[in-house]
Coordinates of N, CA and C in Angstrom, one line a residue:
M24 N 0.9 -1.2 0.0 CA 0.0 0.0 0.0 C 0.9 1.2 0.0
N25 N 0.6 2.2 -0.9 CA 1.3 3.4 -0.9 C 1.1 4.3 0.3
K26 N 2.1 5.0 0.7 CA 1.9 5.8 1.9 C 0.8 6.8 1.8
S27 N 0.6 7.3 0.6 CA -0.5 8.3 0.4 C -1.9 7.7 0.6
D28 N -2.0 6.4 0.6 CA -3.3 5.7 0.8 C -3.6 5.4 2.2
L29 N -2.7 5.7 3.1 CA -2.9 5.5 4.5 C -3.7 6.6 5.1
P30 N -4.7 6.3 6.0 CA -5.4 7.3 6.7 C -4.5 8.2 7.5
E31 N -4.8 9.5 7.6 CA -4.0 10.4 8.4 C -4.7 10.8 9.6
S32 N -5.0 9.8 10.5 CA -5.8 10.1 11.7 C -5.1 11.1 12.6
G33 N -5.9 11.9 13.3 CA -5.3 12.9 14.2 C -5.2 14.2 13.6
E34 N -5.1 14.3 12.3 CA -5.0 15.6 11.6 C -6.4 16.0 11.1
S35 N -6.8 17.2 11.5 CA -8.1 17.7 11.1 C -8.2 18.0 9.6
L36 N -9.1 17.3 8.9 CA -9.2 17.6 7.5 C -9.8 19.0 7.3
A37 N -10.6 19.4 8.2 CA -11.2 20.8 8.0 C -10.1 21.8 8.1
D38 N -9.1 21.6 9.0 CA -8.0 22.6 9.1 C -7.1 22.5 7.9
T39 N -6.9 21.2 7.4 CA -6.0 21.0 6.3 C -6.6 21.7 5.0
L40 N -8.0 21.6 4.9 CA -8.7 22.2 3.8 C -8.5 23.8 3.9
K41 N -8.6 24.3 5.0 CA -8.5 25.7 5.2 C -7.1 26.2 4.8
G42 N -6.1 25.5 5.3 CA -4.7 25.9 4.9 C -4.4 25.6 3.5
G43 N -4.8 24.5 3.0 CA -4.5 24.1 1.6 C -5.1 24.8 0.5
T44 N -6.2 25.5 0.8 CA -6.9 26.3 -0.2 C -6.8 27.8 0.0
R45 N -5.9 28.2 0.9 CA -5.9 29.6 1.2 C -5.7 30.5 -0.1
E46 N -4.8 30.1 -0.9 CA -4.5 30.9 -2.1 C -5.7 31.0 -3.0
Q47 N -6.4 29.9 -3.3 CA -7.6 30.0 -4.1 C -8.7 30.7 -3.5
H48 N -8.9 30.6 -2.2 CA -9.9 31.3 -1.4 C -9.7 32.8 -1.5
T49 N -8.5 33.2 -1.3 CA -8.1 34.6 -1.3 C -8.4 35.2 -2.7
R50 N -8.1 34.5 -3.7 CA -8.3 35.0 -5.1 C -9.8 35.2 -5.4
A51 N -10.6 34.2 -5.0 CA -12.0 34.3 -5.2 C -12.6 35.5 -4.4
E52 N -12.2 35.6 -3.1 CA -12.7 36.6 -2.2 C -12.4 38.0 -2.7
R53 N -11.3 38.1 -3.4 CA -10.8 39.4 -3.8 C -11.3 39.8 -5.2
H54 N -12.2 39.0 -5.8 CA -12.8 39.3 -7.1 C -13.6 40.6 -6.9
S55 N -13.5 41.5 -7.9 CA -14.2 42.8 -7.8 C -15.7 42.7 -7.6
L56 N -16.3 41.7 -8.1 CA -17.8 41.6 -7.9 C -18.1 41.2 -6.5
M57 N -17.3 40.3 -5.9 CA -17.4 39.9 -4.5 C -17.1 41.1 -3.7
G58 N -16.1 42.0 -4.1 CA -15.8 43.2 -3.3 C -17.0 44.1 -3.3
R59 N -17.8 44.2 -4.3 CA -19.0 45.0 -4.3 C -20.1 44.5 -3.4
M60 N -20.1 43.2 -3.3 CA -21.1 42.6 -2.4 C -20.7 42.9 -1.0
I61 N -19.4 42.7 -0.7 CA -18.9 42.9 0.7 C -19.0 44.3 1.1
S62 N -18.9 45.3 0.2 CA -18.9 46.7 0.5 C -20.4 47.2 0.4
G63 N -21.3 46.4 -0.1 CA -22.7 46.8 -0.2 C -22.9 47.8 -1.4
T64 N -22.0 47.7 -2.4 CA -22.2 48.7 -3.5 C -22.6 47.9 -4.8
I65 N -22.9 46.7 -4.7 CA -23.4 45.9 -5.9 C -24.8 46.5 -6.3
T66 N -25.1 46.5 -7.6 CA -26.4 46.9 -8.1 C -27.4 45.8 -8.0
P67 N -28.7 46.1 -7.9 CA -29.7 45.0 -7.8 C -29.6 44.1 -9.0
D68 N -29.3 44.7 -10.2 CA -29.2 43.8 -11.4 C -28.1 42.9 -11.3
Q69 N -26.9 43.3 -10.9 CA -25.8 42.5 -10.7 C -26.0 41.4 -9.7
Y70 N -26.6 41.7 -8.6 CA -26.9 40.7 -7.6 C -27.9 39.7 -8.1
A71 N -28.9 40.1 -8.8 CA -29.9 39.2 -9.3 C -29.2 38.2 -10.3
A72 N -28.3 38.8 -11.2 CA -27.6 38.0 -12.1 C -26.7 36.9 -11.4
Y73 N -26.1 37.3 -10.4 CA -25.3 36.4 -9.6 C -26.2 35.3 -9.0
L74 N -27.3 35.7 -8.4 CA -28.2 34.7 -7.8 C -28.7 33.7 -8.9
R75 N -29.0 34.2 -10.0 CA -29.6 33.3 -11.1 C -28.5 32.2 -11.4
Q76 N -27.3 32.5 -11.5 CA -26.2 31.5 -11.7 C -26.0 30.6 -10.5
M77 N -26.1 31.2 -9.3 CA -25.9 30.4 -8.1 C -27.0 29.3 -7.9
W78 N -28.2 29.6 -8.5 CA -29.3 28.6 -8.3 C -28.8 27.3 -9.0
H79 N -28.3 27.4 -10.2 CA -27.8 26.2 -10.9 C -26.8 25.5 -10.1
V80 N -25.9 26.2 -9.5 CA -24.8 25.6 -8.7 C -25.4 24.9 -7.5
Q81 N -26.3 25.6 -6.8 CA -26.9 25.0 -5.6 C -27.7 23.8 -5.9
H82 N -28.5 23.9 -7.0 CA -29.3 22.8 -7.5 C -28.5 21.6 -7.8
A83 N -27.3 21.8 -8.5 CA -26.4 20.7 -8.9 C -25.9 20.0 -7.6
L84 N -25.5 20.9 -6.6 CA -24.9 20.3 -5.4 C -25.9 19.5 -4.6
E85 N -27.2 20.0 -4.5 CA -28.2 19.3 -3.8 C -28.5 17.9 -4.5
T86 N -28.6 17.9 -5.8 CA -28.8 16.7 -6.6 C -27.7 15.7 -6.3
G87 N -26.4 16.2 -6.3 CA -25.3 15.3 -6.0 C -25.3 14.8 -4.6
L88 N -25.6 15.6 -3.6 CA -25.7 15.2 -2.3 C -26.7 14.1 -2.1
Q89 N -27.9 14.3 -2.7 CA -29.0 13.4 -2.5 C -28.7 12.1 -3.1
S90 N -27.9 12.1 -4.2 CA -27.5 10.8 -4.9 C -26.5 10.0 -4.1
R91 N -25.9 10.6 -3.1 CA -24.8 9.9 -2.3 C -25.3 9.7 -0.8
M92 N -26.5 10.0 -0.5 CA -27.0 10.0 0.9 C -26.9 8.7 1.6
A93 N -26.9 7.6 0.8 CA -26.8 6.3 1.4 C -25.4 5.9 1.9
E94 N -24.4 6.7 1.5 CA -23.0 6.5 1.9 C -22.8 7.1 3.3
P95 N -22.1 6.4 4.2 CA -21.9 6.9 5.5 C -21.2 8.3 5.5
A96 N -20.2 8.5 4.6 CA -19.5 9.8 4.6 C -20.4 11.0 4.3
F97 N -21.5 10.7 3.6 CA -22.5 11.8 3.4 C -23.6 11.8 4.4
A98 N -24.1 10.6 4.7 CA -25.2 10.5 5.7 C -24.9 11.2 7.0
V99 N -23.7 11.2 7.4 CA -23.3 11.7 8.7 C -23.3 13.3 8.7
L100 N -23.2 13.8 7.5 CA -23.1 15.3 7.4 C -24.3 16.0 6.9
V101 N -25.1 15.4 6.0 CA -26.2 16.1 5.4 C -27.4 16.3 6.3
R102 N -27.9 17.5 6.4 CA -29.1 17.9 7.1 C -30.0 18.7 6.2
P103 N -31.3 18.7 6.5 CA -32.3 19.4 5.6 C -31.9 20.9 5.5
Y104 N -31.3 21.5 6.5 CA -31.0 22.9 6.4 C -29.8 23.2 5.5
H105 N -29.1 22.2 5.0 CA -28.0 22.4 4.1 C -28.4 22.7 2.6
F106 N -29.7 22.6 2.3 CA -30.2 22.8 1.0 C -30.7 24.2 0.8
H107 N -30.0 24.9 -0.2 CA -30.3 26.3 -0.3 C -30.9 26.8 -1.6
A108 N -31.1 25.9 -2.6 CA -31.6 26.3 -3.9 C -32.9 27.0 -3.8
D109 N -33.8 26.5 -3.0 CA -35.1 27.2 -2.9 C -35.0 28.6 -2.3
R110 N -34.0 28.8 -1.4 CA -33.7 30.1 -0.9 C -33.2 31.1 -1.9
V111 N -32.5 30.6 -2.9 CA -32.0 31.4 -4.0 C -33.2 31.9 -4.8
K112 N -34.1 31.0 -5.1 CA -35.4 31.4 -5.8 C -36.2 32.5 -5.0
A113 N -36.2 32.3 -3.7 CA -37.0 33.2 -2.8 C -36.3 34.6 -2.8
D114 N -35.0 34.6 -2.9 CA -34.3 35.9 -2.9 C -34.5 36.6 -4.2
L115 N -34.5 35.9 -5.3 CA -34.8 36.5 -6.6 C -36.3 37.0 -6.6
A116 N -37.2 36.3 -6.0 CA -38.6 36.8 -6.0 C -38.6 38.1 -5.1
A117 N -37.9 38.1 -4.1 CA -37.9 39.3 -3.2 C -37.3 40.5 -3.9
L118 N -36.5 40.3 -4.9 CA -35.9 41.4 -5.8 C -36.8 41.7 -6.9
H119 N -37.9 40.9 -7.1 CA -38.8 41.1 -8.2 C -38.0 40.8 -9.5
A120 N -37.1 39.9 -9.5 CA -36.2 39.6 -10.6 C -36.6 38.3 -11.2
A121 N -36.4 38.1 -12.5 CA -36.6 36.9 -13.2 C -35.8 35.7 -12.6
T122 N -36.4 34.6 -12.5 CA -35.7 33.4 -11.8 C -35.0 32.6 -12.9
D123 N -35.2 32.8 -14.2 CA -34.5 32.1 -15.2 C -33.7 33.0 -16.0
G124 N -32.7 32.5 -16.7 CA -31.8 33.3 -17.6 C -30.8 32.4 -18.2
P125 N -30.0 32.9 -19.1 CA -29.0 32.1 -19.8 C -27.9 31.6 -18.8
L126 N -27.5 30.3 -19.1 CA -26.4 29.7 -18.3 C -25.1 30.2 -18.8
L127 N -24.3 30.9 -18.0 CA -23.0 31.4 -18.4 C -22.0 30.3 -18.4
V128 N -20.9 30.5 -19.2 CA -19.9 29.5 -19.4 C -19.3 29.1 -18.0
G129 N -18.9 30.0 -17.2 CA -18.3 29.6 -15.9 C -19.3 28.8 -15.1
T130 N -20.6 29.1 -15.1 CA -21.6 28.4 -14.4 C -21.7 27.0 -15.0
A131 N -21.7 26.9 -16.3 CA -21.9 25.6 -16.9 C -20.7 24.7 -16.5
N132 N -19.5 25.2 -16.5 CA -18.3 24.5 -16.1 C -18.4 24.1 -14.6
F133 N -18.9 24.9 -13.8 CA -19.1 24.7 -12.4 C -20.1 23.5 -12.2
V134 N -21.2 23.6 -12.8 CA -22.2 22.5 -12.7 C -21.6 21.2 -13.2
S135 N -20.9 21.2 -14.3 CA -20.2 20.0 -14.8 C -19.2 19.5 -13.8
L136 N -18.5 20.3 -13.1 CA -17.5 19.9 -12.1 C -18.3 19.2 -11.0
I137 N -19.4 19.8 -10.5 CA -20.2 19.2 -9.4 C -20.7 17.8 -9.9
A138 N -21.2 17.7 -11.1 CA -21.7 16.4 -11.6 C -20.7 15.4 -11.6
R139 N -19.5 15.8 -12.1 CA -18.3 14.8 -12.1 C -18.0 14.4 -10.7
G140 N -18.0 15.3 -9.7 CA -17.7 15.0 -8.3 C -18.8 14.0 -7.7
A141 N -20.0 14.2 -8.1 CA -21.1 13.4 -7.6 C -21.0 12.0 -8.1
A142 N -20.4 11.8 -9.3 CA -20.3 10.5 -10.0 C -19.0 9.8 -9.5
D143 N -18.1 10.5 -8.9 CA -16.8 10.0 -8.5 C -17.0 9.0 -7.3
M144 N -16.5 7.9 -7.3 CA -16.7 6.9 -6.2 C -16.0 7.4 -5.0
R145 N -15.0 8.2 -5.1 CA -14.4 8.8 -3.9 C -15.3 9.9 -3.3
P146 N -15.1 10.4 -2.1 CA -15.9 11.4 -1.5 C -15.4 12.8 -2.0
W147 N -15.1 12.9 -3.3 CA -14.6 14.1 -3.9 C -15.6 15.3 -3.7
L148 N -16.9 15.0 -3.8 CA -17.9 16.0 -3.7 C -17.8 16.8 -2.3
L149 N -17.2 16.2 -1.3 CA -17.1 16.9 0.0 C -16.3 18.1 -0.1
G150 N -15.3 18.1 -1.1 CA -14.5 19.3 -1.3 C -15.3 20.5 -1.8
V151 N -16.2 20.2 -2.7 CA -17.1 21.2 -3.3 C -18.0 21.7 -2.2
W152 N -18.6 20.8 -1.5 CA -19.5 21.2 -0.4 C -18.8 22.0 0.7
Y153 N -17.6 21.7 1.0 CA -16.8 22.4 2.0 C -16.8 23.9 1.6
V154 N -16.5 24.2 0.4 CA -16.4 25.6 -0.1 C -17.8 26.3 0.0
L155 N -18.8 25.6 -0.6 CA -20.1 26.3 -0.7 C -20.8 26.5 0.6
E156 N -20.7 25.4 1.5 CA -21.3 25.6 2.8 C -20.5 26.5 3.7
G157 N -19.2 26.4 3.5 CA -18.3 27.3 4.3 C -18.5 28.8 4.0
S158 N -19.0 29.1 2.8 CA -19.3 30.4 2.4 C -20.4 31.1 3.2
T159 N -21.2 30.3 3.9 CA -22.2 30.9 4.7 C -21.7 31.7 5.9
N160 N -20.4 31.4 6.3 CA -19.8 32.1 7.4 C -19.6 33.6 6.9
G161 N -19.0 33.8 5.8 CA -18.8 35.1 5.2 C -20.1 35.7 4.8
G162 N -21.1 34.9 4.5 CA -22.4 35.4 4.1 C -23.1 36.2 5.2
R163 N -22.8 35.9 6.5 CA -23.3 36.7 7.6 C -23.0 38.2 7.4
F164 N -21.7 38.4 7.1 CA -21.2 39.8 6.9 C -21.7 40.4 5.6
I165 N -21.8 39.6 4.6 CA -22.3 40.1 3.3 C -23.7 40.6 3.4
A166 N -24.5 39.8 4.2 CA -25.9 40.1 4.3 C -26.1 41.5 5.0
K167 N -25.2 41.8 6.0 CA -25.3 43.1 6.6 C -24.9 44.2 5.7
A168 N -24.0 43.9 4.8 CA -23.6 45.0 3.8 C -24.7 45.2 2.8
L169 N -25.3 44.1 2.4 CA -26.4 44.2 1.4 C -27.6 44.9 1.9
A170 N -27.7 45.0 3.2 CA -28.8 45.8 3.8 C -28.9 47.2 3.3
R171 N -27.7 47.7 3.0 CA -27.6 49.1 2.5 C -28.2 49.2 1.1
V172 N -28.3 48.1 0.4 CA -28.9 48.1 -1.0 C -30.3 47.8 -0.9
F173 N -30.7 46.8 -0.2 CA -32.1 46.2 -0.3 C -32.9 46.4 1.0
G174 N -32.2 46.8 2.1 CA -32.9 46.9 3.4 C -32.6 45.6 4.2
P175 N -32.7 45.7 5.5 CA -32.3 44.6 6.4 C -33.1 43.3 6.1
G176 N -32.3 42.2 5.9 CA -32.9 40.9 5.7 C -33.6 40.7 4.4
V177 N -33.5 41.6 3.5 CA -34.2 41.4 2.2 C -33.2 40.7 1.2
A178 N -33.7 39.6 0.6 CA -33.0 38.9 -0.5 C -31.7 38.3 -0.1
V179 N -31.5 37.9 1.2 CA -30.3 37.4 1.6 C -30.4 36.0 2.3
S180 N -31.5 35.3 2.1 CA -31.8 34.1 2.7 C -30.8 33.0 2.2
S181 N -30.3 33.1 1.0 CA -29.4 32.2 0.4 C -27.9 32.5 0.7
I182 N -27.7 33.8 1.0 CA -26.3 34.2 1.4 C -26.1 33.9 2.9
D183 N -27.1 34.1 3.7 CA -27.0 33.9 5.1 C -28.2 33.0 5.6
P184 N -28.1 31.7 5.1 CA -29.2 30.8 5.4 C -29.4 30.3 6.8
H185 N -28.4 30.4 7.6 CA -28.5 29.9 9.0 C -28.6 30.9 10.0
G186 N -28.4 32.2 9.7 CA -28.6 33.3 10.7 C -27.7 33.1 11.9
E187 N -28.4 33.2 13.0 CA -27.7 33.1 14.3 C -27.1 31.7 14.6
L188 N -27.6 30.7 13.8 CA -27.1 29.4 14.0 C -25.9 29.0 13.1
T189 N -25.4 30.0 12.4 CA -24.3 29.7 11.4 C -23.1 29.1 12.1
R190 N -22.6 29.6 13.1 CA -21.4 29.1 13.8 C -21.6 27.7 14.3
E191 N -22.8 27.5 15.0 CA -23.1 26.2 15.6 C -23.2 25.1 14.5
R192 N -23.9 25.5 13.4 CA -24.0 24.5 12.3 C -22.7 24.2 11.6
W193 N -21.9 25.2 11.4 CA -20.7 25.0 10.7 C -19.7 24.2 11.6
Q194 N -19.7 24.4 12.9 CA -18.8 23.6 13.8 C -19.3 22.2 13.8
A195 N -20.6 21.9 13.7 CA -21.1 20.6 13.7 C -20.7 19.9 12.4
W196 N -20.7 20.7 11.3 CA -20.3 20.1 10.0 C -18.8 19.8 10.0
R197 N -18.0 20.7 10.5 CA -16.6 20.4 10.6 C -16.3 19.2 11.4
A198 N -17.0 19.1 12.6 CA -16.8 17.9 13.4 C -17.1 16.6 12.7
G199 N -18.2 16.7 12.0 CA -18.6 15.5 11.2 C -17.6 15.1 10.2
L200 N -17.1 16.1 9.5 CA -16.1 15.9 8.5 C -14.8 15.2 9.1
D201 N -14.4 15.8 10.3 CA -13.2 15.3 10.9 C -13.4 13.9 11.5
S202 N -14.7 13.5 11.7 CA -14.9 12.1 12.3 C -14.8 11.0 11.2
L203 N -14.8 11.4 10.0 CA -14.8 10.4 8.9 C -13.4 9.7 8.8
T204 N -13.4 8.4 8.6 CA -12.2 7.7 8.3 C -11.9 7.6 6.8
L205 N -10.9 8.4 6.4 CA -10.6 8.6 5.0 C -9.2 8.2 4.7
S206 N -8.9 7.6 3.6 CA -7.6 7.3 3.2 C -6.9 8.6 2.8
G207 N -5.5 8.6 2.7 CA -4.8 9.7 2.3 C -5.2 10.2 0.9
S208 N -5.4 9.3 0.0 CA -5.8 9.6 -1.4 C -7.1 10.3 -1.4
D209 N -8.1 9.8 -0.6 CA -9.4 10.5 -0.5 C -9.3 11.9 0.0
R210 N -8.5 12.1 1.0 CA -8.2 13.4 1.6 C -7.7 14.4 0.5
E211 N -6.7 13.8 -0.2 CA -6.1 14.6 -1.3 C -7.1 15.0 -2.4
A212 N -8.0 14.1 -2.7 CA -9.0 14.3 -3.7 C -10.0 15.4 -3.2
I213 N -10.3 15.4 -1.9 CA -11.2 16.4 -1.4 C -10.6 17.8 -1.4
I214 N -9.3 17.8 -1.1 CA -8.6 19.1 -1.1 C -8.5 19.7 -2.5
D215 N -8.2 18.8 -3.5 CA -8.2 19.2 -4.9 C -9.5 19.7 -5.4
A216 N -10.6 19.0 -4.9 CA -12.0 19.5 -5.3 C -12.2 20.9 -4.7
A217 N -11.8 21.1 -3.5 CA -12.0 22.4 -2.9 C -11.3 23.5 -3.7
K218 N -10.1 23.2 -4.1 CA -9.3 24.2 -4.9 C -10.0 24.5 -6.2
Q219 N -10.4 23.5 -6.9 CA -11.1 23.7 -8.1 C -12.4 24.4 -7.9
T220 N -13.1 24.2 -6.8 CA -14.3 24.9 -6.6 C -14.1 26.4 -6.4
F221 N -13.1 26.8 -5.6 CA -12.8 28.2 -5.5 C -12.5 28.9 -6.8
D222 N -11.8 28.1 -7.7 CA -11.5 28.6 -9.0 C -12.8 28.8 -9.8
A223 N -13.7 27.8 -9.7 CA -14.9 27.9 -10.4 C -15.8 29.0 -9.9
I224 N -15.7 29.3 -8.7 CA -16.5 30.5 -8.1 C -15.9 31.8 -8.8
Y225 N -14.6 31.9 -8.9 CA -14.0 33.0 -9.5 C -14.4 33.2 -10.9
D226 N -14.5 32.1 -11.7 CA -14.9 32.2 -13.1 C -16.4 32.6 -13.2
L227 N -17.2 32.1 -12.3 CA -18.6 32.4 -12.3 C -18.7 33.9 -12.0
L228 N -18.0 34.4 -11.0 CA -18.1 35.9 -10.7 C -17.6 36.7 -11.9
D229 N -16.6 36.2 -12.5 CA -16.0 36.9 -13.7 C -17.1 37.0 -14.8
D230 N -17.7 35.9 -15.1 CA -18.8 35.9 -16.1 C -20.0 36.8 -15.8
V231 N -20.4 36.7 -14.5 CA -21.5 37.6 -14.1 C -21.2 39.0 -14.3
E232 N -20.0 39.4 -13.9 CA -19.6 40.8 -14.0 C -19.6 41.3 -15.4
R233 N -19.0 40.4 -16.3 CA -19.0 40.8 -17.7 C -20.4 40.8 -18.3
A234 N -21.2 39.8 -17.9 CA -22.5 39.7 -18.5 C -23.4 40.9 -18.2
T235 N -23.2 41.5 -17.0 CA -24.0 42.6 -16.7 C -23.6 43.9 -17.4
V236 N -22.5 43.8 -18.1 CA -22.0 45.0 -18.9 C -22.2 44.6 -20.4
S237 N -21.8 43.4 -20.8 CA -22.0 43.0 -22.2 C -22.6 41.6 -22.2
P238 N -24.0 41.6 -22.1 CA -24.7 40.3 -21.9 C -24.5 39.2 -22.9
H239 N -23.9 39.6 -24.1 CA -23.8 38.5 -25.1 C -22.4 37.9 -25.1
L240 N -21.5 38.3 -24.2 CA -20.1 37.8 -24.3 C -19.9 36.4 -23.7
T241 N -20.7 36.1 -22.6 CA -20.3 34.9 -21.8 C -21.4 33.9 -21.7
V242 N -22.4 33.9 -22.6 CA -23.5 32.8 -22.5 C -22.9 31.5 -23.0
A243 N -23.1 30.5 -22.2 CA -22.6 29.1 -22.5 C -23.2 28.6 -23.8
T244 N -22.3 28.0 -24.6 CA -22.8 27.3 -25.8 C -22.9 25.8 -25.6
A245 N -22.1 25.3 -24.5 CA -22.1 23.9 -24.2 C -21.7 23.7 -22.8
V246 N -22.3 22.8 -22.1 CA -21.9 22.5 -20.7 C -20.5 21.9 -20.8
G247 N -19.6 22.4 -19.9 CA -18.3 21.9 -19.9 C -17.3 22.6 -20.9
E248 N -17.8 23.6 -21.6 CA -16.9 24.3 -22.5 C -15.8 25.0 -21.7
P249 N -14.5 24.9 -22.2 CA -13.4 25.5 -21.4 C -13.6 27.0 -21.3
H250 N -13.4 27.5 -20.1 CA -13.5 28.9 -19.8 C -12.2 29.5 -19.5
S251 N -11.4 28.8 -18.7 CA -10.1 29.4 -18.3 C -9.2 28.3 -17.9
A252 N -8.0 28.6 -17.5 CA -7.0 27.6 -17.1 C -7.5 26.8 -16.0
S253 N -8.2 27.5 -15.0 CA -8.7 26.7 -13.9 C -9.8 25.8 -14.3
A254 N -10.6 26.1 -15.3 CA -11.7 25.2 -15.7 C -11.2 24.0 -16.4
R255 N -10.0 24.0 -16.9 CA -9.4 22.9 -17.7 C -8.6 22.0 -16.8
K256 N -8.6 22.2 -15.5 CA -7.8 21.3 -14.6 C -8.3 19.9 -14.7

């Protein structure tokens, strides 16, 4: 057995994920569109465009999680409150914005990435979920900033889905992740998935930003169409 296939007990996978994806996390967090959300200067149209793309991402993740629910690695982690796609639709309705629209290239690649992760026999999808569910921590602060645009609590149920329970639920999720018995290669796959997910978020933000200025530039012509170096990993 290769050394990389041995379980690395005693080392927190959640902590390893945080440290191992810092570069990709920082890049996505510093995207100019994310900066406008954090500062509360995003326009309603831009925010609605972002939510429309995120619905596809959340729907793909939920479908993937539901398909793996029989496996112990997922059953121990998944709770009903982890499903956010309906909240995205509710936020769009609160903005009086259309709930459908063209699938952008970055989003199509992101959805394809999630689908491949769901089909992977390894727990690769946990890396995607780590990033998306972990974003609810920052979502608490973004929701407060967006209050300047929409008013307190308006159209942020998908950004801040857990409210005051955010920390408690995130700590429970982390503890569940760290309780899993995983091989070294499974852990590496999860970390790789998380890195690719942060890159996919950056690409999605990039496309939304460009689409709100030049709507015809970034509409996807095929799911999985190469978008950037990160999308071709």
